[in-house]
Short mmCIF file of C-alpha atoms in Angstrom, two decimals:
data_model
loop_
_atom_site.label_atom_id
_atom_site.label_comp_id
_atom_site.label_asym_id
_atom_site.label_seq_id
_atom_site.Cartn_x
_atom_site.Cartn_y
_atom_site.Cartn_z
CA UNK A 8 70.27 152.79 72.53
CA UNK A 9 73.36 151.14 72.22
CA UNK A 10 71.92 148.19 72.85
CA UNK A 11 70.02 148.86 69.06
CA UNK A 12 72.94 150.31 67.59
CA UNK A 13 75.31 147.13 68.17
CA UNK A 14 72.61 144.83 66.53
CA UNK A 15 72.47 147.75 63.46
CA UNK A 16 76.22 147.21 63.27
CA UNK A 17 76.44 143.25 63.94
CA UNK A 18 73.00 142.86 61.32
CA UNK A 19 73.90 145.87 58.86
CA UNK A 20 74.78 143.88 55.51
CA UNK A 21 71.79 141.29 56.05
CA UNK A 22 69.49 144.84 56.22
CA UNK A 23 70.96 146.20 53.65
CA UNK A 24 69.99 143.41 51.50
CA UNK A 25 67.05 143.12 52.91
CA UNK A 26 66.05 146.90 52.16
CA UNK A 27 67.34 146.80 48.66
CA UNK A 28 65.16 143.68 47.61
CA UNK A 29 62.43 145.42 49.21
CA UNK A 30 63.02 148.76 47.07
CA UNK A 31 63.50 147.15 43.81
CA UNK A 32 60.78 144.47 44.43
CA UNK A 33 58.65 147.55 45.43
CA UNK A 34 59.80 149.69 42.61
CA UNK A 35 58.51 146.72 39.99
CA UNK A 36 55.32 145.37 41.94
CA UNK A 37 52.40 144.62 39.58
CA UNK A 38 50.34 147.28 40.20
CA UNK A 39 46.97 145.48 39.88
CA UNK A 40 46.21 141.72 38.29
CA UNK A 41 48.57 140.11 36.40
CA UNK A 42 47.87 137.04 33.96
CA UNK A 43 47.32 133.24 34.49
CA UNK A 44 46.16 132.54 38.89
CA UNK A 45 46.95 135.88 40.02
CA UNK A 46 43.40 136.88 40.04
CA UNK A 47 41.79 134.33 41.23
CA UNK A 48 44.14 133.97 44.20
CA UNK A 49 43.49 138.01 44.91
CA UNK A 50 39.98 137.58 44.41
CA UNK A 51 40.03 134.24 46.50
CA UNK A 52 42.16 136.19 49.55
CA UNK A 53 39.99 139.35 49.67
CA UNK A 54 37.35 137.16 50.69
CA UNK A 55 39.11 133.63 51.92
CA UNK A 56 37.63 131.95 48.99
CA UNK A 57 38.20 128.34 47.91
CA UNK A 58 41.02 128.52 44.83
CA UNK A 59 41.86 125.61 42.85
CA UNK A 60 43.15 122.38 44.17
CA UNK A 61 44.75 121.89 46.29
CA UNK A 62 44.42 125.17 47.53
CA UNK A 63 46.70 127.22 49.89
CA UNK A 64 45.08 127.88 53.37
CA UNK A 65 48.26 129.22 55.06
CA UNK A 66 49.12 131.99 52.09
CA UNK A 67 45.22 133.18 51.49
CA UNK A 68 45.24 133.92 55.39
CA UNK A 69 48.38 136.22 55.08
CA UNK A 70 46.78 137.99 51.75
CA UNK A 71 43.57 138.72 53.67
CA UNK A 72 45.66 140.23 56.45
CA UNK A 73 47.45 142.42 53.36
CA UNK A 74 44.31 143.52 52.41
CA UNK A 75 43.33 144.63 55.58
CA UNK A 76 45.40 147.93 54.84
CA UNK A 77 43.75 148.42 51.54
CA UNK A 78 42.82 151.97 51.57
CA UNK A 79 39.74 151.10 48.77
CA UNK A 80 38.60 147.62 47.03
CA UNK A 81 40.79 149.00 44.17
CA UNK A 82 43.75 148.65 46.09
CA UNK A 83 43.67 145.10 46.97
CA UNK A 84 45.33 143.62 44.09
CA UNK A 85 48.21 145.86 44.80
CA UNK A 86 48.33 144.83 48.33
CA UNK A 87 48.06 140.93 47.64
CA UNK A 88 50.71 141.14 45.68
CA UNK A 89 52.82 143.27 48.21
CA UNK A 90 52.33 140.11 50.49
CA UNK A 91 54.85 138.37 47.46
CA UNK A 92 57.43 141.42 48.26
CA UNK A 93 57.70 141.10 51.45
CA UNK A 94 57.96 137.07 51.38
CA UNK A 95 60.60 137.68 48.70
CA UNK A 96 62.39 140.14 50.38
CA UNK A 97 63.02 137.96 52.94
CA UNK A 98 63.70 135.45 51.03
CA UNK A 99 67.29 136.94 49.88
CA UNK A 100 67.81 137.91 53.47
CA UNK A 101 67.54 134.34 54.88
CA UNK A 102 69.56 133.23 51.75
CA UNK A 103 72.00 135.75 52.66
CA UNK A 104 72.41 133.72 56.16
CA UNK A 105 72.31 130.65 55.01
CA UNK A 106 75.41 131.48 52.83
CA UNK A 107 76.80 132.86 55.88
CA UNK A 108 76.06 129.31 57.65
CA UNK A 109 77.28 127.26 54.78
CA UNK A 110 80.71 129.26 54.68
CA UNK A 111 80.95 128.52 59.05
CA UNK A 112 80.24 125.16 57.71
CA UNK A 113 83.28 124.49 55.46
CA UNK A 114 85.72 126.90 57.16
CA UNK A 115 88.72 125.29 58.58
CA UNK A 116 90.94 126.14 61.62
CA UNK A 117 93.78 126.46 59.46
CA UNK A 118 92.56 128.84 56.86
CA UNK A 119 90.31 131.23 58.35
CA UNK A 120 89.03 134.02 56.09
CA UNK A 121 88.02 137.57 57.58
CA UNK A 122 84.45 138.11 58.62
CA UNK A 123 83.53 140.85 55.77
CA UNK A 124 84.92 138.24 52.95
CA UNK A 125 82.74 136.29 53.74
CA UNK A 126 79.44 138.78 54.30
CA UNK A 127 80.58 140.23 50.86
CA UNK A 128 80.28 136.71 49.34
CA UNK A 129 77.62 135.82 50.80
CA UNK A 130 75.55 139.02 49.77
CA UNK A 131 76.88 138.55 46.27
CA UNK A 132 75.76 135.55 46.03
CA UNK A 133 72.29 136.39 47.53
CA UNK A 134 71.74 139.61 45.38
CA UNK A 135 72.44 137.40 42.51
CA UNK A 136 69.61 134.86 43.27
CA UNK A 137 67.09 138.22 44.09
CA UNK A 138 67.72 139.24 40.42
CA UNK A 139 66.88 136.21 38.51
CA UNK A 140 64.10 136.32 35.81
CA UNK A 141 62.07 134.05 37.32
CA UNK A 142 62.51 134.53 41.11
CA UNK A 143 61.78 138.39 40.50
CA UNK A 144 58.92 137.64 38.49
CA UNK A 145 57.30 135.65 40.92
CA UNK A 146 58.50 138.37 43.93
CA UNK A 147 55.90 141.08 42.07
CA UNK A 148 52.47 138.88 41.67
CA UNK A 149 50.25 137.89 43.48
CA UNK A 150 51.39 134.01 43.52
CA UNK A 151 52.03 131.34 45.84
CA UNK A 152 55.60 130.43 44.64
CA UNK A 153 57.16 133.51 46.53
CA UNK A 154 55.91 132.69 50.10
CA UNK A 155 56.80 129.54 49.07
CA UNK A 156 60.30 130.02 48.49
CA UNK A 157 60.37 131.96 51.67
CA UNK A 158 59.16 129.23 53.70
CA UNK A 159 61.72 126.73 51.75
CA UNK A 160 64.74 129.75 52.90
CA UNK A 161 63.58 130.16 56.29
CA UNK A 162 62.93 126.78 57.13
CA UNK A 163 65.82 125.31 56.00
CA UNK A 164 67.94 127.86 57.54
CA UNK A 165 66.09 126.79 61.00
CA UNK A 166 67.92 123.17 60.26
CA UNK A 167 71.33 124.58 59.71
CA UNK A 168 71.01 127.13 62.63
CA UNK A 169 69.86 123.84 64.83
CA UNK A 170 72.92 121.93 63.04
CA UNK A 171 75.95 124.31 63.43
CA UNK A 172 74.70 125.15 67.05
CA UNK A 173 77.14 124.04 69.86
CA UNK A 174 74.39 122.90 72.38
CA UNK A 175 71.79 119.77 72.02
CA UNK A 176 68.93 122.22 72.47
CA UNK A 177 66.10 120.70 69.60
CA UNK A 178 64.35 124.34 70.09
CA UNK A 179 65.94 125.45 66.34
CA UNK A 180 64.57 121.60 65.36
CA UNK A 181 61.42 121.92 66.44
CA UNK A 182 61.01 125.47 64.37
CA UNK A 183 61.80 124.23 61.14
CA UNK A 184 59.71 121.40 61.96
CA UNK A 185 56.72 123.57 62.53
CA UNK A 186 57.62 125.51 59.33
CA UNK A 187 57.58 122.93 57.31
CA UNK A 188 54.21 121.88 58.48
CA UNK A 189 53.10 125.41 57.80
CA UNK A 190 54.34 125.35 54.51
CA UNK A 191 52.01 122.62 53.39
CA UNK A 192 49.42 125.17 53.66
CA UNK A 193 51.31 127.06 50.54
CA UNK A 194 52.32 124.52 48.25
CA UNK A 195 53.51 121.20 48.67
CA UNK A 196 56.80 121.87 47.14
CA UNK A 197 58.54 122.23 50.30
CA UNK A 198 57.61 118.99 51.15
CA UNK A 199 60.84 118.06 48.62
CA UNK A 200 63.64 119.91 51.16
CA UNK A 201 62.44 116.65 53.67
CA UNK A 202 65.30 114.46 53.10
CA UNK A 203 67.77 117.64 53.53
CA UNK A 204 66.64 118.21 57.11
CA UNK A 205 66.77 114.13 57.70
CA UNK A 206 70.11 114.07 56.75
CA UNK A 207 71.05 117.28 58.98
CA UNK A 208 69.24 115.43 61.98
CA UNK A 209 72.03 112.46 61.07
CA UNK A 210 74.97 114.57 60.73
CA UNK A 211 73.80 116.39 64.04
CA UNK A 212 73.16 112.71 66.09
CA UNK A 213 75.94 110.73 64.48
CA UNK A 214 78.35 113.14 62.53
CA UNK A 215 78.93 113.23 59.44
CA UNK A 216 80.34 109.68 57.21
CA UNK A 217 79.14 107.48 54.64
CA UNK A 218 76.90 105.53 56.88
CA UNK A 219 75.02 108.26 58.11
CA UNK A 220 74.81 109.91 54.89
CA UNK A 221 73.18 106.56 53.22
CA UNK A 222 71.11 106.50 56.58
CA UNK A 223 69.90 109.67 56.32
CA UNK A 224 68.59 110.08 53.05
CA UNK A 225 67.55 106.59 53.57
CA UNK A 226 65.23 107.76 56.11
CA UNK A 227 64.58 111.14 54.21
CA UNK A 228 62.91 110.02 51.36
CA UNK A 229 60.98 107.02 53.62
CA UNK A 230 59.52 110.52 55.54
CA UNK A 231 58.98 112.07 52.64
CA UNK A 232 57.26 109.36 51.35
CA UNK A 233 55.59 108.87 54.62
CA UNK A 234 54.57 112.75 54.70
CA UNK A 235 53.39 112.72 51.08
CA UNK A 236 51.05 109.57 51.05
CA UNK A 237 50.40 109.08 54.32
CA UNK A 238 49.76 112.88 55.67
CA UNK A 239 48.69 114.42 52.74
CA UNK A 240 47.06 111.90 50.16
CA UNK A 241 45.79 109.35 52.70
CA UNK A 242 45.65 111.78 55.58
CA UNK A 243 41.84 112.05 55.37
CA UNK A 244 41.07 108.39 54.76
CA UNK A 245 40.56 107.13 58.05
CA UNK A 246 37.83 109.86 58.20
CA UNK A 247 36.28 109.16 55.17
CA UNK A 248 35.81 105.62 56.29
CA UNK A 249 34.15 107.29 59.74
CA UNK A 250 32.27 109.12 58.18
CA UNK A 251 30.68 106.26 56.25
CA UNK A 252 30.52 104.08 59.47
CA UNK A 253 28.80 107.06 62.12
CA UNK A 254 26.71 109.06 59.35
CA UNK A 255 25.57 106.43 56.75
CA UNK A 256 24.98 103.51 59.51
CA UNK A 257 24.54 105.00 62.96
CA UNK A 258 22.43 107.97 61.77
CA UNK A 259 25.08 111.00 63.32
CA UNK A 260 25.14 114.18 62.08
CA UNK A 261 27.13 115.18 59.52
CA UNK A 262 31.01 115.59 60.05
CA UNK A 263 30.74 113.56 62.65
CA UNK A 264 33.35 111.16 61.27
CA UNK A 265 35.81 113.94 60.56
CA UNK A 266 35.32 115.65 64.04
CA UNK A 267 36.20 111.97 65.68
CA UNK A 268 39.11 112.47 63.74
CA UNK A 269 40.64 115.19 64.58
CA UNK A 270 40.02 114.44 68.19
CA UNK A 271 41.94 111.12 67.84
CA UNK A 272 44.68 113.03 65.84
CA UNK A 273 44.85 115.64 68.36
CA UNK A 274 43.89 114.15 71.19
CA UNK A 275 46.56 111.10 70.99
CA UNK A 276 49.35 113.41 69.52
CA UNK A 277 48.99 115.22 73.07
CA UNK A 278 48.35 112.57 75.40
CA UNK A 279 51.69 111.05 73.95
CA UNK A 280 53.60 114.35 74.53
CA UNK A 281 52.33 114.69 77.91
CA UNK A 282 52.81 111.24 79.16
CA UNK A 283 56.19 110.78 77.25
CA UNK A 284 57.52 113.82 78.94
CA UNK A 285 60.50 113.20 80.67
CA UNK A 286 59.71 109.14 80.51
CA UNK A 287 60.31 108.62 77.22
CA UNK A 288 62.99 111.21 75.78
CA UNK A 289 62.62 109.62 72.11
CA UNK A 290 59.08 109.04 71.77
CA UNK A 291 58.23 112.38 73.33
CA UNK A 292 60.43 114.13 70.74
CA UNK A 293 58.50 111.72 67.98
CA UNK A 294 55.43 113.01 69.47
CA UNK A 295 56.62 116.64 69.74
CA UNK A 296 57.57 116.16 65.49
CA UNK A 297 54.16 115.42 64.58
CA UNK A 298 52.41 117.56 66.88
CA UNK A 299 54.07 120.70 64.99
CA UNK A 300 53.59 119.12 61.51
CA UNK A 301 49.68 118.57 62.18
CA UNK A 302 49.39 122.26 63.40
CA UNK A 303 50.56 123.29 59.43
CA UNK A 304 48.16 120.41 57.85
CA UNK A 305 45.28 121.47 60.26
CA UNK A 306 45.49 124.89 57.99
CA UNK A 307 43.14 122.83 55.47
CA UNK A 308 40.66 123.41 58.13
CA UNK A 309 40.08 126.48 56.31
CA UNK A 310 38.99 124.66 52.98
CA UNK A 311 35.88 123.27 54.27
CA UNK A 312 35.06 125.85 56.16
CA UNK A 313 34.66 128.61 54.08
CA UNK A 314 33.24 125.99 51.00
CA UNK A 315 30.31 125.45 53.62
CA UNK A 316 29.82 129.41 53.29
CA UNK A 317 29.29 128.69 49.58
CA UNK A 318 31.53 131.96 48.29
CA UNK A 319 31.49 132.80 44.62
CA UNK A 320 34.54 130.96 44.00
CA UNK A 321 34.39 127.82 45.56
CA UNK A 322 36.47 125.29 43.35
CA UNK A 323 35.16 121.54 43.71
CA UNK A 324 33.03 122.80 46.68
CA UNK A 325 35.17 121.15 48.83
CA UNK A 326 32.58 120.88 51.78
CA UNK A 327 32.65 117.70 53.09
CA UNK A 328 35.54 114.87 54.10
CA UNK A 329 35.18 113.24 50.58
CA UNK A 330 35.64 116.20 48.10
CA UNK A 331 38.18 117.72 50.35
CA UNK A 332 40.11 114.15 49.83
CA UNK A 333 39.72 114.88 46.04
CA UNK A 334 40.71 118.25 46.57
CA UNK A 335 43.43 118.00 48.18
CA UNK A 336 45.20 114.94 45.60
CA UNK A 337 43.94 117.34 42.80
CA UNK A 338 42.34 114.42 41.52
CA UNK A 339 40.74 116.74 38.36
CA UNK A 340 44.25 116.99 36.85
CA UNK A 341 45.14 112.86 36.31
CA UNK A 342 48.03 111.12 36.48
CA UNK A 343 51.41 112.79 36.71
CA UNK A 344 53.81 110.76 33.90
CA UNK A 345 56.83 110.87 35.76
CA UNK A 346 58.82 108.24 33.91
CA UNK A 347 56.98 107.23 31.23
CA UNK A 348 53.07 107.85 30.21
CA UNK A 349 51.54 110.41 28.21
CA UNK A 350 53.63 113.47 26.96
CA UNK A 351 53.01 116.98 25.58
CA UNK A 352 53.75 115.47 21.69
CA UNK A 353 51.47 112.27 22.04
CA UNK A 354 48.85 111.48 19.88
CA UNK A 355 45.48 109.82 20.95
CA UNK A 356 45.42 106.17 19.06
CA UNK A 357 42.46 105.10 20.76
CA UNK A 358 39.48 105.94 23.24
CA UNK A 359 38.17 103.31 25.40
CA UNK A 360 36.06 103.90 28.43
CA UNK A 361 37.54 102.52 31.63
CA UNK A 362 34.90 103.56 34.12
CA UNK A 363 34.14 100.03 35.58
CA UNK A 364 37.55 99.45 36.17
CA UNK A 365 38.02 102.43 38.93
CA UNK A 366 38.88 100.84 42.31
CA UNK A 367 37.13 102.25 45.00
CA UNK A 368 35.99 101.00 48.31
CA UNK A 369 36.88 97.61 50.19
CA UNK A 370 37.73 94.63 47.77
CA UNK A 371 35.93 91.77 48.23
CA UNK A 372 37.49 89.07 50.41
CA UNK A 373 39.95 91.21 51.60
CA UNK A 374 40.25 92.37 55.08
CA UNK A 375 40.19 96.41 55.06
CA UNK A 376 43.77 97.28 56.23
CA UNK A 377 45.03 95.10 53.15
CA UNK A 378 42.60 97.02 50.86
CA UNK A 379 43.92 100.18 51.92
CA UNK A 380 47.39 98.13 51.77
CA UNK A 381 47.25 97.35 48.06
CA UNK A 382 45.52 101.30 46.85
CA UNK A 383 48.40 102.58 48.45
CA UNK A 384 50.55 100.28 46.36
CA UNK A 385 48.50 100.68 43.14
CA UNK A 386 48.56 104.64 43.81
CA UNK A 387 52.52 104.62 44.21
CA UNK A 388 52.79 102.52 41.20
CA UNK A 389 50.72 104.43 38.97
CA UNK A 390 52.23 108.06 40.28
CA UNK A 391 55.54 106.67 38.18
CA UNK A 392 54.31 104.75 35.70
CA UNK A 393 50.48 106.01 34.51
CA UNK A 394 49.16 103.77 32.04
CA UNK A 395 50.39 100.89 33.51
CA UNK A 396 47.62 99.43 35.77
CA UNK A 397 44.65 100.05 33.52
CA UNK A 398 42.71 96.69 33.51
CA UNK A 399 40.08 95.09 35.42
CA UNK A 400 41.03 93.66 38.85
CA UNK A 401 40.45 89.35 39.32
CA UNK A 402 40.76 88.33 42.80
CA UNK A 403 41.21 84.65 43.45
CA UNK A 404 42.72 82.06 45.88
CA UNK A 405 46.32 81.14 45.12
CA UNK A 406 48.38 78.59 47.21
CA UNK A 407 52.47 79.37 48.05
CA UNK A 408 54.56 77.44 50.04
CA UNK A 409 51.47 75.42 51.92
CA UNK A 410 49.60 78.72 52.79
CA UNK A 411 46.82 80.06 51.21
CA UNK A 412 46.75 83.86 50.12
CA UNK A 413 44.67 86.16 48.37
CA UNK A 414 46.01 87.42 44.67
CA UNK A 415 45.47 90.22 42.75
CA UNK A 416 46.11 89.68 38.96
CA UNK A 417 46.80 92.74 37.48
CA UNK A 418 45.66 92.43 33.63
CA UNK A 419 46.63 95.19 31.30
CA UNK A 420 48.19 96.30 28.14
CA UNK A 421 51.81 96.06 29.09
CA UNK A 422 53.70 93.27 28.16
CA UNK A 423 54.01 92.62 32.07
CA UNK A 424 52.48 90.62 34.77
CA UNK A 425 51.96 92.77 38.23
CA UNK A 426 50.27 89.79 40.95
CA UNK A 427 50.56 91.75 44.31
CA UNK A 428 50.07 88.70 47.51
CA UNK A 429 49.06 90.18 50.69
CA UNK A 430 49.07 88.45 54.09
CA UNK A 431 49.00 89.69 57.42
CA UNK A 432 52.95 89.42 57.70
CA UNK A 433 54.52 90.55 54.22
CA UNK A 434 53.72 91.79 51.00
CA UNK A 435 55.80 90.42 47.76
CA UNK A 436 55.57 91.84 44.46
CA UNK A 437 56.06 89.31 41.56
CA UNK A 438 56.90 90.79 38.08
CA UNK A 439 56.71 88.31 35.32
CA UNK A 440 56.55 88.34 31.54
#
């Protein structure tokens, strides 16, 4: 009893903010289906079906748990909407706690503000965020954004908690990594916070300063690129190659390549954690982080499993590794003109079929890893400059410095010529007019 009263007294401001958010969102929640994707998510969650790419398996499984409490099928929509209500209310709570931690970061011994002033300021900031138009709108309907913001808030709180803790225990850091992995199964937007978390790690290990900040930002963006391109975009590429080898060439059963790849990933990570425990602390730390991220990424196993059941909503039918690869990469949506390319006011000037120039498989004359590296460079280039690489690829042998290399000449409409030289030890990109 005494412990309960002490807990309430200590955490009363946060509980009050949580209660206010729950009350307001609960009063304004959509009673049934709202516009846009909400109906699709409600129907998909009620029967664990497959919505539009890239899917949201963690969101669907949590929403499915909420539908269990619906008294009738008519109340399913309301209970899926309540997932956003609860997630948004806890997001406001964790924003309140994040603000308190930030006040703790800037606090100085010479000027210590009273605790109640910090709590009032943090509470005002959290409630101000709670009733912003966009966040409130997402908090009362069945969409992934409310749960995505919840994962962003609790992950940031976990890393801040670890950064400001006096001990060296990585428990809060591991929790943040695990939540970051889970957030992949909700919305990929959460990956954009990766550089911030890596920056906290560098500040914790090497103290905050210009050098540690620049190194942290550099490795943060490297980690972000590795997670997005290496895990999300091309994490299934080895499984696709193994599937072709084991099923088409060796005649094994379908999905045998996927099964082998999952065993390699899980077995290699677990074996590395066990072998490096107390022997190689840094290696153990890396294997643990990889395992926690993979646990979240493995939530996507729900998609092909449910797609194989052929439900009524089965977008893209990703019941095999090749369809799953296109599903996760949102292939049907086309390219993203982040810097240059088509925009909302662009007018169609010409239409040319370029299906013959689509690059798939292994490039003749190149090794497998060289082809994979080449496609990765092309993909990253087209991400920022769509339309830059649109023409036919011609492979030819060239000589540079007495060494024979495989040259890839990209012919395009731009007055720029990209030549990719791929060799065992290095890759160089030459640009010329």
